[in-house]
GROMACS .gro file of C-alpha atoms in nm:
model
  245
    1ALA     CA    1  15.164 -15.895 -10.247
    2VAL     CA    2  14.949 -15.774  -9.918
    3ASN     CA    3  14.890 -15.990  -9.603
    4ARG     CA    4  14.669 -15.864  -9.385
    5SER     CA    5  14.655 -16.035  -9.024
    6GLY     CA    6  14.376 -15.886  -8.780
    7GLY     CA    7  14.534 -15.467  -8.809
    8ARG     CA    8  14.855 -15.544  -8.894
    9VAL     CA    9  14.967 -15.526  -9.268
   10GLN     CA   10  15.243 -15.688  -9.436
   11VAL     CA   11  15.409 -15.595  -9.757
   12LEU     CA   12  15.625 -15.838  -9.969
   13VAL     CA   13  15.753 -15.708 -10.293
   14THR     CA   14  15.894 -15.928 -10.540
   15GLU     CA   15  16.160 -15.874 -10.788
   16ARG     CA   16  16.017 -15.662 -11.133
   17GLN     CA   17  16.078 -15.869 -11.423
   18GLN     CA   18  16.199 -15.669 -11.694
   19PRO     CA   19  16.075 -15.624 -12.038
   20PRO     CA   20  16.270 -15.745 -12.365
   21ASP     CA   21  16.520 -15.436 -12.461
   22THR     CA   22  16.395 -15.343 -12.801
   23ARG     CA   23  16.644 -15.072 -12.884
   24ALA     CA   24  16.900 -15.123 -13.098
   25PRO     CA   25  17.210 -15.242 -12.852
   26TYR     CA   26  17.478 -15.029 -12.974
   27ALA     CA   27  17.229 -14.675 -13.002
   28VAL     CA   28  17.393 -14.409 -12.778
   29ALA     CA   29  17.179 -14.421 -12.482
   30ASN     CA   30  17.196 -14.279 -12.101
   31VAL     CA   31  17.089 -14.427 -11.806
   32VAL     CA   32  16.864 -14.137 -11.627
   33ALA     CA   33  16.626 -14.155 -11.282
   34ALA     CA   34  16.304 -14.290 -11.317
   35ARG     CA   35  16.196 -14.118 -10.984
   36ASP     CA   36  16.314 -13.917 -10.739
   37GLY     CA   37  16.524 -14.004 -10.492
   38VAL     CA   38  16.891 -13.974 -10.267
   39VAL     CA   39  17.159 -14.286 -10.473
   40THR     CA   40  17.252 -14.553 -10.271
   41GLN     CA   41  17.498 -14.729 -10.519
   42VAL     CA   42  17.587 -14.757 -10.870
   43ARG     CA   43  17.678 -15.057 -11.121
   44ALA     CA   44  17.762 -14.882 -11.444
   45LEU     CA   45  17.836 -15.217 -11.643
   46GLU     CA   46  17.897 -14.941 -11.968
   47GLY     CA   47  17.930 -14.510 -11.956
   48GLN     CA   48  18.050 -14.226 -11.748
   49PRO     CA   49  17.878 -14.247 -11.440
   50MET     CA   50  17.760 -13.900 -11.345
   51VAL     CA   51  17.641 -13.940 -10.985
   52ARG     CA   52  17.756 -14.143 -10.658
   53ALA     CA   53  17.620 -14.222 -10.301
   54GLY     CA   54  17.428 -13.971 -10.155
   55ASP     CA   55  17.358 -13.772 -10.437
   56ALA     CA   56  16.964 -13.652 -10.435
   57VAL     CA   57  16.846 -13.668 -10.854
   58GLN     CA   58  16.533 -13.566 -11.005
   59THR     CA   59  16.291 -13.747 -11.229
   60GLY     CA   60  16.485 -13.735 -11.563
   61ASP     CA   61  16.847 -13.687 -11.427
   62THR     CA   62  17.131 -13.793 -11.636
   63LEU     CA   63  17.307 -14.066 -11.399
   64ILE     CA   64  17.502 -14.187 -11.628
   65SER     CA   65  17.610 -14.090 -12.017
   66GLY     CA   66  17.623 -14.265 -12.316
   67LEU     CA   67  17.967 -14.005 -12.385
   68VAL     CA   68  18.223 -14.155 -12.152
   69GLU     CA   69  18.544 -13.910 -12.133
   70PRO     CA   70  18.828 -14.008 -12.280
   71THR     CA   71  19.115 -14.244 -12.086
   72ARG     CA   72  19.413 -14.042 -12.233
   73GLU     CA   73  19.617 -13.750 -12.281
   74GLY     CA   74  19.529 -13.561 -12.601
   75GLY     CA   75  19.228 -13.886 -12.636
   76LYS     CA   76  18.843 -13.780 -12.724
   77TYR     CA   77  18.537 -13.863 -12.592
   78ARG     CA   78  18.343 -14.189 -12.730
   79THR     CA   79  17.987 -14.242 -12.726
   80ALA     CA   80  17.847 -14.575 -12.598
   81HIS     CA   81  17.501 -14.770 -12.463
   82ALA     CA   82  17.486 -14.650 -12.130
   83ARG     CA   83  17.419 -14.939 -11.935
   84GLY     CA   84  17.383 -15.013 -11.580
   85THR     CA   85  17.167 -15.006 -11.231
   86VAL     CA   86  17.126 -14.721 -10.974
   87GLN     CA   87  16.990 -14.770 -10.580
   88ALA     CA   88  16.833 -14.500 -10.420
   89TYR     CA   89  16.624 -14.420 -10.168
   90THR     CA   90  16.293 -14.335 -10.214
   91THR     CA   91  16.009 -14.193 -10.114
   92HIS     CA   92  15.594 -14.257 -10.209
   93THR     CA   93  15.233 -14.054 -10.121
   94VAL     CA   94  14.932 -14.199 -10.150
   95GLN     CA   95  14.635 -14.026 -10.110
   96ALA     CA   96  14.246 -14.204 -10.139
   97ALA     CA   97  13.926 -14.159  -9.975
   98ARG     CA   98  13.595 -14.416  -9.952
   99PRO     CA   99  13.275 -14.294  -9.854
  100LEU     CA  100  13.143 -14.423  -9.511
  101THR     CA  101  12.852 -14.533  -9.612
  102GLU     CA  102  12.782 -14.715  -9.873
  103GLN     CA  103  12.462 -14.950 -10.049
  104SER     CA  104  12.442 -15.276  -9.985
  105LYS     CA  105  12.240 -15.609 -10.055
  106ARG     CA  106  12.009 -15.736  -9.849
  107TYR     CA  107  11.865 -16.052  -9.981
  108THR     CA  108  11.446 -16.058  -9.926
  109GLY     CA  109  11.413 -16.468  -9.988
  110LYS     CA  110  11.251 -16.409 -10.310
  111ILE     CA  111  11.408 -16.659 -10.551
  112ARG     CA  112  11.248 -16.686 -10.898
  113HIS     CA  113  11.393 -17.019 -11.144
  114GLN     CA  114  11.341 -17.039 -11.500
  115TYR     CA  115  11.408 -17.285 -11.731
  116ALA     CA  116  11.432 -17.394 -12.151
  117LEU     CA  117  11.555 -17.640 -12.286
  118VAL     CA  118  11.847 -17.645 -12.593
  119MET     CA  119  11.813 -17.919 -12.804
  120GLY     CA  120  12.111 -17.861 -13.106
  121ASN     CA  121  12.086 -17.528 -13.230
  122LYS     CA  122  11.677 -17.471 -13.096
  123ARG     CA  123  11.602 -17.357 -12.754
  124LEU     CA  124  11.287 -17.401 -12.612
  125ASN     CA  125  11.123 -17.161 -12.322
  126PHE     CA  126  10.950 -17.247 -12.084
  127TYR     CA  127  10.858 -16.910 -11.982
  128ILE     CA  128  10.739 -16.583 -12.159
  129GLY     CA  129  11.021 -16.289 -12.252
  130SER     CA  130  11.365 -16.309 -12.203
  131GLY     CA  131  11.387 -16.291 -11.848
  132ILE     CA  132  11.340 -16.096 -11.521
  133THR     CA  133  11.235 -15.782 -11.536
  134GLY     CA  134  11.268 -15.555 -11.321
  135GLY     CA  135  11.336 -15.562 -10.975
  136THR     CA  136  11.707 -15.584 -10.829
  137CYS     CA  137  11.804 -15.918 -10.846
  138ASP     CA  138  12.131 -16.146 -10.855
  139LYS     CA  139  12.140 -16.408 -11.148
  140ILE     CA  140  12.237 -16.753 -11.206
  141ILE     CA  141  12.291 -16.952 -11.503
  142THR     CA  142  12.332 -17.330 -11.475
  143THR     CA  143  12.297 -17.617 -11.770
  144ARG     CA  144  12.264 -17.991 -11.695
  145HIS     CA  145  12.382 -18.223 -12.032
  146PHE     CA  146  12.235 -18.542 -12.013
  147TRP     CA  147  12.432 -18.801 -12.111
  148LEU     CA  148  12.349 -19.155 -12.285
  149SER     CA  149  12.648 -19.341 -12.200
  150ASP     CA  150  12.956 -19.201 -11.992
  151SER     CA  151  13.145 -19.105 -12.306
  152VAL     CA  152  12.841 -19.053 -12.609
  153VAL     CA  153  12.699 -18.692 -12.420
  154LEU     CA  154  12.311 -18.639 -12.615
  155PRO     CA  155  12.297 -18.267 -12.789
  156VAL     CA  156  11.946 -18.211 -12.536
  157ALA     CA  157  12.060 -17.961 -12.250
  158LEU     CA  158  11.827 -17.793 -11.981
  159VAL     CA  159  11.868 -17.459 -11.850
  160THR     CA  160  11.781 -17.284 -11.485
  161GLN     CA  161  11.851 -16.926 -11.489
  162THR     CA  162  11.747 -16.864 -11.070
  163TYR     CA  163  11.641 -16.495 -10.912
  164THR     CA  164  11.793 -16.416 -10.635
  165PHE     CA  165  11.590 -16.061 -10.523
  166TYR     CA  166  11.779 -15.826 -10.339
  167GLU     CA  167  11.709 -15.487 -10.186
  168ARG     CA  168  11.944 -15.166 -10.147
  169GLU     CA  169  11.992 -14.995  -9.795
  170PRO     CA  170  12.277 -14.746  -9.649
  171THR     CA  171  12.559 -14.902  -9.435
  172THR     CA  172  12.765 -14.681  -9.264
  173ARG     CA  173  13.097 -14.757  -9.146
  174THR     CA  174  13.345 -14.571  -8.912
  175ALA     CA  175  13.650 -14.510  -9.075
  176GLU     CA  176  13.821 -14.781  -8.871
  177ASP     CA  177  13.607 -15.006  -8.991
  178VAL     CA  178  13.767 -14.981  -9.286
  179ARG     CA  179  14.127 -14.892  -9.227
  180VAL     CA  180  14.319 -15.192  -9.297
  181ASP     CA  181  14.160 -15.252  -9.632
  182MET     CA  182  14.239 -14.897  -9.731
  183LEU     CA  183  14.564 -14.906  -9.621
  184SER     CA  184  14.609 -15.268  -9.774
  185ARG     CA  185  14.506 -15.201 -10.131
  186ALA     CA  186  14.675 -14.842 -10.133
  187LEU     CA  187  15.063 -15.049  -9.945
  188GLY     CA  188  14.969 -15.336 -10.260
  189GLU     CA  189  14.917 -15.054 -10.595
  190THR     CA  190  15.273 -14.866 -10.454
  191ALA     CA  191  15.438 -15.181 -10.400
  192ALA     CA  192  15.396 -15.286 -10.762
  193ASP     CA  193  15.496 -14.960 -10.870
  194ILE     CA  194  15.835 -15.026 -10.689
  195ASP     CA  195  16.160 -15.223 -10.815
  196GLY     CA  196  16.312 -15.297 -10.461
  197MET     CA  197  16.199 -15.299 -10.083
  198VAL     CA  198  15.936 -15.135  -9.892
  199THR     CA  199  16.190 -15.028  -9.651
  200SER     CA  200  15.907 -14.828  -9.386
  201HIS     CA  201  15.583 -14.699  -9.413
  202SER     CA  202  15.335 -14.438  -9.213
  203GLU     CA  203  15.022 -14.358  -9.255
  204THR     CA  204  14.791 -14.069  -9.136
  205PHE     CA  205  14.347 -14.147  -9.122
  206THR     CA  206  14.108 -13.934  -9.111
  207GLU     CA  207  13.765 -13.916  -9.094
  208GLN     CA  208  13.677 -13.565  -9.356
  209ASN     CA  209  13.254 -13.515  -9.482
  210GLY     CA  210  13.136 -13.835  -9.473
  211ALA     CA  211  13.423 -14.035  -9.605
  212ALA     CA  212  13.790 -14.201  -9.438
  213VAL     CA  213  14.031 -14.065  -9.607
  214LEU     CA  214  14.391 -14.182  -9.596
  215TYR     CA  215  14.766 -14.024  -9.631
  216LEU     CA  216  14.963 -14.259  -9.686
  217THR     CA  217  15.389 -14.245  -9.698
  218VAL     CA  218  15.602 -14.532  -9.901
  219HIS     CA  219  16.035 -14.522  -9.796
  220ALA     CA  220  16.193 -14.734 -10.025
  221GLU     CA  221  16.493 -14.851 -10.145
  222GLU     CA  222  16.503 -14.946 -10.545
  223GLN     CA  223  16.650 -14.910 -10.886
  224ILE     CA  224  16.532 -14.594 -11.024
  225GLY     CA  225  16.798 -14.636 -11.310
  226THR     CA  226  16.616 -14.634 -11.708
  227GLU     CA  227  16.759 -14.569 -12.047
  228ALA     CA  228  16.719 -14.303 -12.255
  229VAL     CA  229  16.815 -14.255 -12.586
  230ASP     CA  230  17.055 -13.999 -12.614
  231ASP     CA  231  17.001 -13.692 -12.895
  232SER     CA  232  17.185 -13.433 -12.811
  233ALA     CA  233  17.394 -13.278 -13.044
  234ILE     CA  234  17.798 -13.339 -12.980
  235PRO     CA  235  18.039 -13.209 -13.234
  236GLU     CA  236  18.210 -13.473 -13.401
  237GLU     CA  237  18.543 -13.288 -13.423
  238ASN     CA  238  18.537 -13.426 -12.950
  239VAL     CA  239  18.362 -13.784 -13.007
  240GLU     CA  240  18.513 -14.083 -13.092
  241MET     CA  241  18.259 -14.345 -13.241
  242GLU     CA  242  18.243 -14.645 -13.048
  243GLN     CA  243  18.322 -14.903 -13.386
  244VAL     CA  244  18.041 -15.174 -13.411
  245PRO     CA  245  18.227 -15.527 -13.346
   0.00000   0.00000   0.00000
């Protein structure tokens, strides 16, 4: 969530709910990096850790391997469904642009009402045609039902269509006028894609060719490990397969 107060923007990040794992629980799998980052912590629940704190990793790198080294002399490698989490410092960059001249509504003060009576499945319009044609307007439809008592409603309703007319006119704003809105939107969208917390952010705001341009950098610490099926070829003579209970 993003809270705006005056010229300040506060980002609140909640833990992402992970979707249920639909893969076979004993499939050979690695934990790989979902994005670039610098590792801060590795928690391997199953499998062989391949990185440690301070290592820089790129998207797709194996973080926890499903190929586990032998634990005794003369032993064999075994395969596993690697599980665990890997925390890392990450950086997200966003560029957004917004035109400073936009079309806005200026209401003319002209309002028109149209009425229709609905009786069961039949409708009787008290106007010609299907509605207002031409011009620019907002349309609001309200329906009033008729009651015989508090518990009995009659199969009759009065429908009112209200048209409020307006004209479009250009409105020009400065880059500072739209800065907070653009920044909060960009931060909110970026934070929603982060499985952790935002630690800091910096932005550059400029005006170019009649548009406000935002360059945003968001720094975060998040969980970047994601499971991926390992279909690499492993020599069978060097591997001891896990037994499924």
